[in-house]
Coordinates of C-alpha atoms and ligand atoms in Angstrom, one line a residue:
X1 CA 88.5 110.0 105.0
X2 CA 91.1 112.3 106.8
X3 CA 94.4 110.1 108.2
X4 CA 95.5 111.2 111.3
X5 CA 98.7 113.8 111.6
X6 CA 101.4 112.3 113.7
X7 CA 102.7 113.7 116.6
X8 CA 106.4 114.4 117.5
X9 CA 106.3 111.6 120.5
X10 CA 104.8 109.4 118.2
X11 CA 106.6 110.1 115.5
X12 CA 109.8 108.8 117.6
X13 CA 107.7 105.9 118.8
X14 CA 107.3 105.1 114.7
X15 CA 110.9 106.0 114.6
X16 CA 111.8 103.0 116.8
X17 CA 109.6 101.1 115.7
X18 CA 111.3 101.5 112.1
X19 CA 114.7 100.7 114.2
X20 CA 112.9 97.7 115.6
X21 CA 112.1 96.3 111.7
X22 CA 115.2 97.4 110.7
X23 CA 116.9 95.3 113.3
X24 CA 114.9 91.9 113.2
X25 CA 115.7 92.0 109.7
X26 CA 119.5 92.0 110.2
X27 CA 119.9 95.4 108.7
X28 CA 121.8 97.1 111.4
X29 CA 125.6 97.2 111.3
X30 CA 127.0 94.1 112.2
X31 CA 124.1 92.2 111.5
X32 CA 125.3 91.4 108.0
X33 CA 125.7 87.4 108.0
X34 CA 121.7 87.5 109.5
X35 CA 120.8 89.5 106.7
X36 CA 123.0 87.1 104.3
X37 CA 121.4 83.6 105.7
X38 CA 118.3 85.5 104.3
X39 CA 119.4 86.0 101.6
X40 CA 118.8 90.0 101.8
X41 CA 122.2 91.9 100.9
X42 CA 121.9 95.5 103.4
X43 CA 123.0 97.9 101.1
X44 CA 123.5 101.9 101.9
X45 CA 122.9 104.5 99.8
X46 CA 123.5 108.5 100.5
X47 CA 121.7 110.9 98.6
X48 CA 120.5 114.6 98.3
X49 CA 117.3 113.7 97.3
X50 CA 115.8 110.9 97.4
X51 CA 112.7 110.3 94.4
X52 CA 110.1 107.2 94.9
X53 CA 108.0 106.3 92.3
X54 CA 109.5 106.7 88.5
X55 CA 105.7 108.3 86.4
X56 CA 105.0 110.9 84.8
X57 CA 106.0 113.0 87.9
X58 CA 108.8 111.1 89.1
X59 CA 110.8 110.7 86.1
X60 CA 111.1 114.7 85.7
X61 CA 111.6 115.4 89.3
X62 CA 114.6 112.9 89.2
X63 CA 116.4 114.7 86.0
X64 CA 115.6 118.4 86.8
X65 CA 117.0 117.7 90.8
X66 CA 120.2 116.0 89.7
X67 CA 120.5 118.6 86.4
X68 CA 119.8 121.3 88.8
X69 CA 123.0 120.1 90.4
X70 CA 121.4 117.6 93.8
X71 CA 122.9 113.7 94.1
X72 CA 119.4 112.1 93.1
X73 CA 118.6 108.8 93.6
X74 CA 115.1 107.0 92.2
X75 CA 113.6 104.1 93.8
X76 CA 110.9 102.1 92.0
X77 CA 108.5 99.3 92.1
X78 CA 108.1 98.5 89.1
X79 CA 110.6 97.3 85.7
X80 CA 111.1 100.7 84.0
X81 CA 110.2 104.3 84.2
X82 CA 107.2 106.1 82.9
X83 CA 104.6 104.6 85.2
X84 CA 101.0 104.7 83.9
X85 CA 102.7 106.2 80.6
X86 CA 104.5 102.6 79.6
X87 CA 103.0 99.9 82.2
X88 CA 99.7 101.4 82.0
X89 CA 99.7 102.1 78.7
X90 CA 98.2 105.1 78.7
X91 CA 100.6 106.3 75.7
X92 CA 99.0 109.4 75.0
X93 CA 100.3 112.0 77.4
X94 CA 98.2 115.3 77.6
X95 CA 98.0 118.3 77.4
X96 CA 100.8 120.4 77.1
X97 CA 99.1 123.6 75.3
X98 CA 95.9 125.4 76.3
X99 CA 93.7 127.8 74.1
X100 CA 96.6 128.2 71.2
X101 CA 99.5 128.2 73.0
X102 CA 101.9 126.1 74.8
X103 CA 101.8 126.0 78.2
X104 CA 103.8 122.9 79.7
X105 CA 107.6 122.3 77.6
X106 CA 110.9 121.8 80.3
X107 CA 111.9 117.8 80.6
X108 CA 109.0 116.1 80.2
X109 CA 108.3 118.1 77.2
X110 CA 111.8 117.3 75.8
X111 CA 111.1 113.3 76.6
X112 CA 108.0 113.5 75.0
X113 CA 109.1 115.7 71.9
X114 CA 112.2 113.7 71.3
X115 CA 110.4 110.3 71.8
X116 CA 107.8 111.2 68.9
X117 CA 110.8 112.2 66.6
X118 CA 112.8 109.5 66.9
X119 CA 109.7 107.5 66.5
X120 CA 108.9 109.0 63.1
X121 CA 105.7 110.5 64.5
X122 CA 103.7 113.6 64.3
X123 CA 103.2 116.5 67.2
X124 CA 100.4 118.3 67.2
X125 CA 100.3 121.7 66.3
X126 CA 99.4 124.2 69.6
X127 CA 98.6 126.9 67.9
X128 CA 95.4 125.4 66.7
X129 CA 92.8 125.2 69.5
X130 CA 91.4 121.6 68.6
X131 CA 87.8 120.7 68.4
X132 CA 88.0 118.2 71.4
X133 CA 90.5 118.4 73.9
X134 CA 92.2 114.8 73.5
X135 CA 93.0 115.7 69.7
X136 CA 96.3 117.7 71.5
X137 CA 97.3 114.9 73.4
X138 CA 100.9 113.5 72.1
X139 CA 101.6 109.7 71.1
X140 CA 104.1 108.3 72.3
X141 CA 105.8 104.9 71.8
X142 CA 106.1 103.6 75.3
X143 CA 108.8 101.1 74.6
X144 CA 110.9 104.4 73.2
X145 CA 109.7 106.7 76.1
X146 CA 110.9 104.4 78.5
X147 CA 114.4 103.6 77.0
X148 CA 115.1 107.7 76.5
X149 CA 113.7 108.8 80.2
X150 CA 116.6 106.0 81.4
X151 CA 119.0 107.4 79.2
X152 CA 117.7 111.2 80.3
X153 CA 118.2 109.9 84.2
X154 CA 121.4 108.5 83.4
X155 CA 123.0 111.1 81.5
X156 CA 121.9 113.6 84.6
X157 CA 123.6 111.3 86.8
X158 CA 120.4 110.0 88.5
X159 CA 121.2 106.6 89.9
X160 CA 118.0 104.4 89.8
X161 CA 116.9 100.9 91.5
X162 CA 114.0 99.2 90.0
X163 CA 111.9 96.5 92.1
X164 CA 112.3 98.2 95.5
X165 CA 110.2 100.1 97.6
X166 CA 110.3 102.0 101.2
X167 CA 109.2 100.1 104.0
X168 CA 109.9 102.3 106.7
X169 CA 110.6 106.4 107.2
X170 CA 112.9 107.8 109.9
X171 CA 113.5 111.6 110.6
X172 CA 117.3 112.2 110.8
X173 CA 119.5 115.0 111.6
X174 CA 120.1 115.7 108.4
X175 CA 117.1 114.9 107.0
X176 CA 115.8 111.2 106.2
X177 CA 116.5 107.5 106.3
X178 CA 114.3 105.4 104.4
X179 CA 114.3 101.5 104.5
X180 CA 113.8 100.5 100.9
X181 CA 112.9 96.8 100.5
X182 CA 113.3 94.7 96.9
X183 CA 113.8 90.9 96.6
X184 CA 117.3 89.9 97.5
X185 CA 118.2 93.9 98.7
X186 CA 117.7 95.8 101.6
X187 CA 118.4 99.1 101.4
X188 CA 118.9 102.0 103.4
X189 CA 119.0 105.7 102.1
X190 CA 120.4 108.5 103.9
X191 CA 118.6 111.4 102.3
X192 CA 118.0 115.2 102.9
X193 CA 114.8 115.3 100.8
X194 CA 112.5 113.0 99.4
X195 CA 109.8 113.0 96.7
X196 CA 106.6 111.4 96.6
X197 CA 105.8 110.7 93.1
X198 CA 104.3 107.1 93.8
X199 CA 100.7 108.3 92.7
X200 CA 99.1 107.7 96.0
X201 CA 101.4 109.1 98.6
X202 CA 102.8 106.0 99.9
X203 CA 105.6 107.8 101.9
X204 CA 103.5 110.5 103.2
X205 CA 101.2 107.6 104.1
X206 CA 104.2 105.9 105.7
X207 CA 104.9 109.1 107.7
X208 CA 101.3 109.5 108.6
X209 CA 101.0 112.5 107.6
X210 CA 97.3 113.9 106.9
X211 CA 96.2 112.2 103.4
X212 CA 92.5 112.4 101.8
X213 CA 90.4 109.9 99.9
X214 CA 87.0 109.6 99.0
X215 CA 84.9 106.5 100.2
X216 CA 84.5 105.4 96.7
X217 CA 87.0 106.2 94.0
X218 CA 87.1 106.7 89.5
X219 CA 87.3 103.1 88.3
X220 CA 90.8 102.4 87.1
X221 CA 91.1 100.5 83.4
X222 CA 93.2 97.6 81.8
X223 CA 94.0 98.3 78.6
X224 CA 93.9 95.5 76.1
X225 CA 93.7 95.1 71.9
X226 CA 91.1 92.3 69.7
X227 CA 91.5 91.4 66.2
X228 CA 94.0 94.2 65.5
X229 CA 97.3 93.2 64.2
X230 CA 99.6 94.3 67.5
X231 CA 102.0 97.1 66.1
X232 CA 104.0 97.0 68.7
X233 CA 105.0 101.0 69.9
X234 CA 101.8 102.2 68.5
X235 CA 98.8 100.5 70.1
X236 CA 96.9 103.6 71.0
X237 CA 94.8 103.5 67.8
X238 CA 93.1 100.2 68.5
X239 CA 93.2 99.8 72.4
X240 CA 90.2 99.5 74.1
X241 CA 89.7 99.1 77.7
X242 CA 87.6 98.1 80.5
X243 CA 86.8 99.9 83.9
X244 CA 88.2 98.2 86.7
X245 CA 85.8 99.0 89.7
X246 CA 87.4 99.8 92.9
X247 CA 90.7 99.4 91.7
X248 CA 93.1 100.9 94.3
X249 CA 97.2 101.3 93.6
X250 CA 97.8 101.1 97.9
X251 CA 99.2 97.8 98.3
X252 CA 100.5 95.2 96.6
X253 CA 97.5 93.5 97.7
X254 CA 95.0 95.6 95.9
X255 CA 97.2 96.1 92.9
X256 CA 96.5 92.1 92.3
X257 CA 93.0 92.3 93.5
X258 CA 92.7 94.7 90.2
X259 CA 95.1 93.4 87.7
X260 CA 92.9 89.9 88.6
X261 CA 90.0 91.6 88.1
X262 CA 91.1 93.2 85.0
X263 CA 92.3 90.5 83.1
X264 CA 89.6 88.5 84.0
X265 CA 86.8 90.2 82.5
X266 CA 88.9 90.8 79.4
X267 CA 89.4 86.6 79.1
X268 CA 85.6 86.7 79.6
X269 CA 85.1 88.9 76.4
X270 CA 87.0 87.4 74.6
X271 CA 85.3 84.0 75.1
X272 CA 81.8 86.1 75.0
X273 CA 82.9 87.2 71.8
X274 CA 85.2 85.2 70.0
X275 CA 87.7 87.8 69.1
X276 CA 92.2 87.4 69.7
X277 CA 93.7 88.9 72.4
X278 CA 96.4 90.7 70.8
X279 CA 98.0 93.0 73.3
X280 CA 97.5 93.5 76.9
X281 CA 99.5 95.9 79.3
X282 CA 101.1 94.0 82.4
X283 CA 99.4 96.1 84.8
X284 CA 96.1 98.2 85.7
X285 CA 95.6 101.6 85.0
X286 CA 94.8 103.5 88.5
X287 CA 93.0 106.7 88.0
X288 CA 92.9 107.9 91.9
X289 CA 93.6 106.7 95.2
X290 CA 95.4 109.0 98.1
X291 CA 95.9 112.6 98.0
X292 CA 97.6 114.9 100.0
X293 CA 96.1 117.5 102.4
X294 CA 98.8 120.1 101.6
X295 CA 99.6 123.8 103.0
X296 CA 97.7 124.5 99.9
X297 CA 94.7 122.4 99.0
X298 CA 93.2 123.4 95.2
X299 CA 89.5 123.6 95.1
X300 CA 87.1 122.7 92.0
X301 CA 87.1 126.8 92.1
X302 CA 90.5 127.6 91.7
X303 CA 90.7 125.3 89.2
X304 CA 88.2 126.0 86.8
X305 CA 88.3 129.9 87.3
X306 CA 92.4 129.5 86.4
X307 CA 93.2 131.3 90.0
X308 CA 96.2 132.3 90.0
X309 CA 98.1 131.2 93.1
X310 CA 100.9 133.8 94.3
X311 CA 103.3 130.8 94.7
X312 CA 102.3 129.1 91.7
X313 CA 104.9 126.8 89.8
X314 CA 103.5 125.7 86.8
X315 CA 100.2 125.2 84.8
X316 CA 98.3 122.3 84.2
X317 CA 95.3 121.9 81.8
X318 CA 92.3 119.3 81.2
X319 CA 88.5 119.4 81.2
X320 CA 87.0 118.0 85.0
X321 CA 87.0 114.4 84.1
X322 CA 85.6 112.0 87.0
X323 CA 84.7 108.8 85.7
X324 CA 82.1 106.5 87.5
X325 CA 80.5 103.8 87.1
X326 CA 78.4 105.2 84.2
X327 CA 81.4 106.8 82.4
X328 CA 82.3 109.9 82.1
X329 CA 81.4 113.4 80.6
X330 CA 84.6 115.7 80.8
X331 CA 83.4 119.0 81.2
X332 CA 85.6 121.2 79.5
X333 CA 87.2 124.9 81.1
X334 CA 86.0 128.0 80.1
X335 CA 87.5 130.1 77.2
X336 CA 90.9 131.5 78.5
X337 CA 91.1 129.6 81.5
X338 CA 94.4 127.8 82.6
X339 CA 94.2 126.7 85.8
X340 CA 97.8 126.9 88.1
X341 CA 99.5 124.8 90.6
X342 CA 100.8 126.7 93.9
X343 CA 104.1 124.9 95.5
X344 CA 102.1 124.6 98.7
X345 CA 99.8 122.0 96.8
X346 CA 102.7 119.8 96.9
X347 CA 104.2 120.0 100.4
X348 CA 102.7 117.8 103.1
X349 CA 100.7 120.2 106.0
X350 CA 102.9 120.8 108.6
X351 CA 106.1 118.6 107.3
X352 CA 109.3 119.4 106.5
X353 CA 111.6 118.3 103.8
X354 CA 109.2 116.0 101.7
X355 CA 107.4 116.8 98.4
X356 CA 104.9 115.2 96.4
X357 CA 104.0 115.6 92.6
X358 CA 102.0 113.7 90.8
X359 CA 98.1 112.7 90.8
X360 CA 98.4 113.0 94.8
X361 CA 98.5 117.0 94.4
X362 CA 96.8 118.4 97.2
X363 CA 93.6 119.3 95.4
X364 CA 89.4 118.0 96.0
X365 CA 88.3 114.9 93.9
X366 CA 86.7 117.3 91.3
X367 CA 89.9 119.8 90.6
X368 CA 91.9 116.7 90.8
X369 CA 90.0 114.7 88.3
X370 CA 91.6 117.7 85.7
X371 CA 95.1 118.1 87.5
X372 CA 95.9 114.5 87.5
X373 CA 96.6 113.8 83.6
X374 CA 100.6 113.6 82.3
X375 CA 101.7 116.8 81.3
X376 CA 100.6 118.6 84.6
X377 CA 102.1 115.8 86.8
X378 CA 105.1 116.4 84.3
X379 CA 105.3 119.9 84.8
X380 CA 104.5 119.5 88.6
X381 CA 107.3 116.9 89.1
X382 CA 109.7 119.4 87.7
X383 CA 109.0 121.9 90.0
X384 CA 109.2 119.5 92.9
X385 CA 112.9 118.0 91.7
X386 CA 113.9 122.2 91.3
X387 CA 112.4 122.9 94.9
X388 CA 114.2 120.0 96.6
X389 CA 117.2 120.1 94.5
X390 CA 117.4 123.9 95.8
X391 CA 116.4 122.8 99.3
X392 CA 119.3 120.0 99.7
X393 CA 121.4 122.7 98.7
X394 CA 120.7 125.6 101.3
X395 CA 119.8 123.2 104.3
X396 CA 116.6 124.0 104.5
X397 CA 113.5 122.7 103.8
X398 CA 111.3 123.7 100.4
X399 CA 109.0 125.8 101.9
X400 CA 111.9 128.1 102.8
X401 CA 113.3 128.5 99.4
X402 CA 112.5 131.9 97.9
X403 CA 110.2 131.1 94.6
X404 CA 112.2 133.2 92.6
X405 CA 115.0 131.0 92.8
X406 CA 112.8 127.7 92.2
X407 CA 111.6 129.6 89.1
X408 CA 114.7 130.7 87.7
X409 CA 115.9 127.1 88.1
X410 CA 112.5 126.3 86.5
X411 CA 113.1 128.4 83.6
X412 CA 116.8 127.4 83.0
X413 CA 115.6 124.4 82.4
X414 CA 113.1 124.9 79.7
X415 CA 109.7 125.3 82.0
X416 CA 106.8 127.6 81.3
X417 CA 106.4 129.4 84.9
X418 CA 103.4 130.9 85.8
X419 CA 102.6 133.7 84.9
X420 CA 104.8 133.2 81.5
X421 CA 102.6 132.2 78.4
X422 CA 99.2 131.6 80.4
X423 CA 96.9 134.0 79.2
X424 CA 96.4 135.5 76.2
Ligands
FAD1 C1 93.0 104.4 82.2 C2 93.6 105.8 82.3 C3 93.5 106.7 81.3 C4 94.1 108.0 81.4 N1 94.0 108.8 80.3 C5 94.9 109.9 80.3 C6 95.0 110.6 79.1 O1 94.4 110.4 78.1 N2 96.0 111.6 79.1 C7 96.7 111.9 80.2 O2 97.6 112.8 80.1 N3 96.5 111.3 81.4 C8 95.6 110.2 81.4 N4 95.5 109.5 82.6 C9 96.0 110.0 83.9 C10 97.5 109.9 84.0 O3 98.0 108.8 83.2 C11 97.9 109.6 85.4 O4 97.2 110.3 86.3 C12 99.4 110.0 85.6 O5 100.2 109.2 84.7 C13 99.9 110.0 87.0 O6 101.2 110.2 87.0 P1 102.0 110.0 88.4 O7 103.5 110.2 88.1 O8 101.4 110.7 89.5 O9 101.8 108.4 88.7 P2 102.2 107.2 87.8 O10 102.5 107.5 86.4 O11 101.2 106.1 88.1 O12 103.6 106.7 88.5 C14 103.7 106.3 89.8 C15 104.9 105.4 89.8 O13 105.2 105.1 91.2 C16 105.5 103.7 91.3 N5 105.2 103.4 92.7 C17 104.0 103.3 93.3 N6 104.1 103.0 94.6 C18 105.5 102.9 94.8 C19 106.2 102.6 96.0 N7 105.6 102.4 97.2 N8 107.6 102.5 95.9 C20 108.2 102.7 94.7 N9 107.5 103.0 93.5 C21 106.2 103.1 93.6 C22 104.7 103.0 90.3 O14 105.2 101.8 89.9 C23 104.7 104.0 89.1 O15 105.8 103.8 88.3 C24 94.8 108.3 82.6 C25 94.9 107.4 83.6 C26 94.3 106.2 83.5 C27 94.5 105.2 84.6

């Protein structure tokens, strides 16, 4: 299923209709003591570039934007950062070395590395190819992981507000204003560039821009531990977890449709079989939902022959791993190959001055299924924060910033850029 590009007339009738919300909520100027009888305070924020959504991708394009010098500001949904890494509890971020050698290290790297150490744990060594691919993946403690990547944000200087969302998107002069929405706040930010990283491209959504989805998509989990004393910080050892069919991360609607569904057939094993629930994560795993269709879209080809894309900004690396209802059987990439992700894979077709990173990578189901896991969206989310960072500075929009510039930023800042370290 293909959304529907927006024109420019009715992108200003979606821009008054945005004025329109913003108004019968009391959020216009003078309309404060409306607002206040509600019980909303209207707050406004100015920013270089604005982040939404605080993952695997989000986290590292907020710190490498404001380290590479941009006024960031996050917004998330949720309690903390880390995303699918800490509320999903899918501790075991992967893979950040192919065939022997590393190929993802910059921030989320550092977060990752730093989070094992001060956990007392163990990294794997890249320079041994493992037998299965998942041996390489890193453990992390998600409590720890989520108190360092605020203390990373903060000591870059990006300022972060947890339990708000964007309700509405507004071209500006300058660039953006987005109508964020948490209980109590309403919030406007004055942006020049904004970052999707919310997984399913809920601002690109809200912009209608052109997104892609399949008719049915990979189940998403709930992870959950029996019997096992619960050592909090290192669960990943015992969890187990159950497919959630049709679990969808879109709306707050289907996001409880799923965790109800989720916790539900785990209540019902545990009666079936007698066993102590002792640890469950507060929220659903979602494995796919909304993609973008980008300037770039990455094929199942260009993935699993490692093409080399002339504007690509960093690596990613995973077997093809689309789960179904039976399962799933990853099927691993070829000796040598290390597939790369081009910028233009995470710029909206035809926009201007909005990036994604994150699982929503313009890519098919198949190439996605492998470009989706941490590390990549780690690694990607970098290279968005550097682009739109560099953008905010010149003007302009990302598209327009000369790569070399993104991938000297890139490298400054500790990243393996294509075609460093890939092939060997
Ligand atoms: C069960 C399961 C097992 C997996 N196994 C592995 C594995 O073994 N190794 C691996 O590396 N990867 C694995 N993955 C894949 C990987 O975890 C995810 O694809 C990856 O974390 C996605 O990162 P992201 O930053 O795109 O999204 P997320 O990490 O999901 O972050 C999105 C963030 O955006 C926020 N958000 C969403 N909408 C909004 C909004 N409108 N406004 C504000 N905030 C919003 C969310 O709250 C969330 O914090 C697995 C995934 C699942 C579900």
């Amino acid at each position: 299923m293909k959304e529907r590009a927006m024109g420019r007339r009715e992108l200003l009738r979606f821009s008054a209709a945005g004025a329109a919300l913003a108004t019968a909520a009391g959020a216009s100027q003078g309309d404060t003591p409306e607002s206040e009888r509600a019980g909303a305070k209207t707050v406004t924020t100015h920013a270089d570039v604005l982040v939404v959504g605080g993952g695997a991708a989000g986290t590292m394009a907020a710190i490498q934007s404001a380290r590479a010098g941009a006024d960031t500001f996050l917004v998330e949904r949720g309690t903390q950062l880390g995303g699918t890494t800490t509320t999903g509890g899918v501790a075991f971020p992967g893979l950040f070395d192919a065939w022997g050698r590393q190929i993802i290290a910059g921030i989320g790297w550092e977060l990752v590395r730093e989070c094992v150490e001060l956990d007392g744990g163990a990294l794997p060594d890249f320079s041994k190819v493992p037998e299965h691919h998942w041996m390489n993946q890193v453990r992390v403690n998600p409590f720890l992981y989520a108190l360092l990547a605020e203390e990373k944000c903060a000591q870059a200087g990006v300022r972060i507000a947890y339990y708000e969302f964007p309700q509405s998107v507004r071209e500006t002069a300058e660039g953006w204003m987005v109508e964020c929405a948490g209980f109590g706040t309403r919030r406007r930010v004055f942006c020049r560039q904004i970052i999707d990283c919310t997984g399913g491209a809920e601002v690109v959504g809200l912009l209608n821009l052109p997104r892609l989805r399949e008719a049915e998509t990979q189940p998403g989990s709930m992870l959950f531990m029996l019997d096992t004393p619960d050592d909090p910080g290192r669960p990943a050892g015992a969890l187990e977890s159950l497919y959630v069919h049709g679990a969808d991360s879109t709306n707050s609607r289907t996001v409880t449709e799923a965790n109800l569904a989720g916790r539900k057939s785990i209540l019902e094993k545990v009666r079936r079989e007698k066993r102590r629930l002792t640890h469950l994560q507060p929220e659903a795993g979602f494995r796919e939902s909304f993609r973008i269709d980008g300037e770039t879209l990455v094929t199942v080809d260009d993935y699993t022959s490692g093409r080399m894309f002339d504007d690509a900004v960093c690596y990613a690396f995973y077997p093809v791993d689309l789960h179904t209802r039976g399962g799933v059987t990853p099927k691993p990439l070829r000796q040598g190959i290390v597939p790369t992700v081009p910028l233009r894979a995470l710029i909206p077709k035809r926009s201007r001055n909005i990036l994604v990173a994150g699982r929503c990578v313009s890519s098919d189901r198949l190439a996605n299924s492998g470009l989706r896991v941490q590390a990549s969206c780690m690694a990607m989310g970098q290279a968005a924060g550097a682009a739109a960072a560099l953008a905010a500075r010149e003007n302009t929009t990302p598209l327009n910033v000369p790569l070399e510039e993104i991938g000297k930023t890139l490298r400054m800042h500790g990243a393996i850029v294509p075609p460093d370290n890939g092939r060997g």
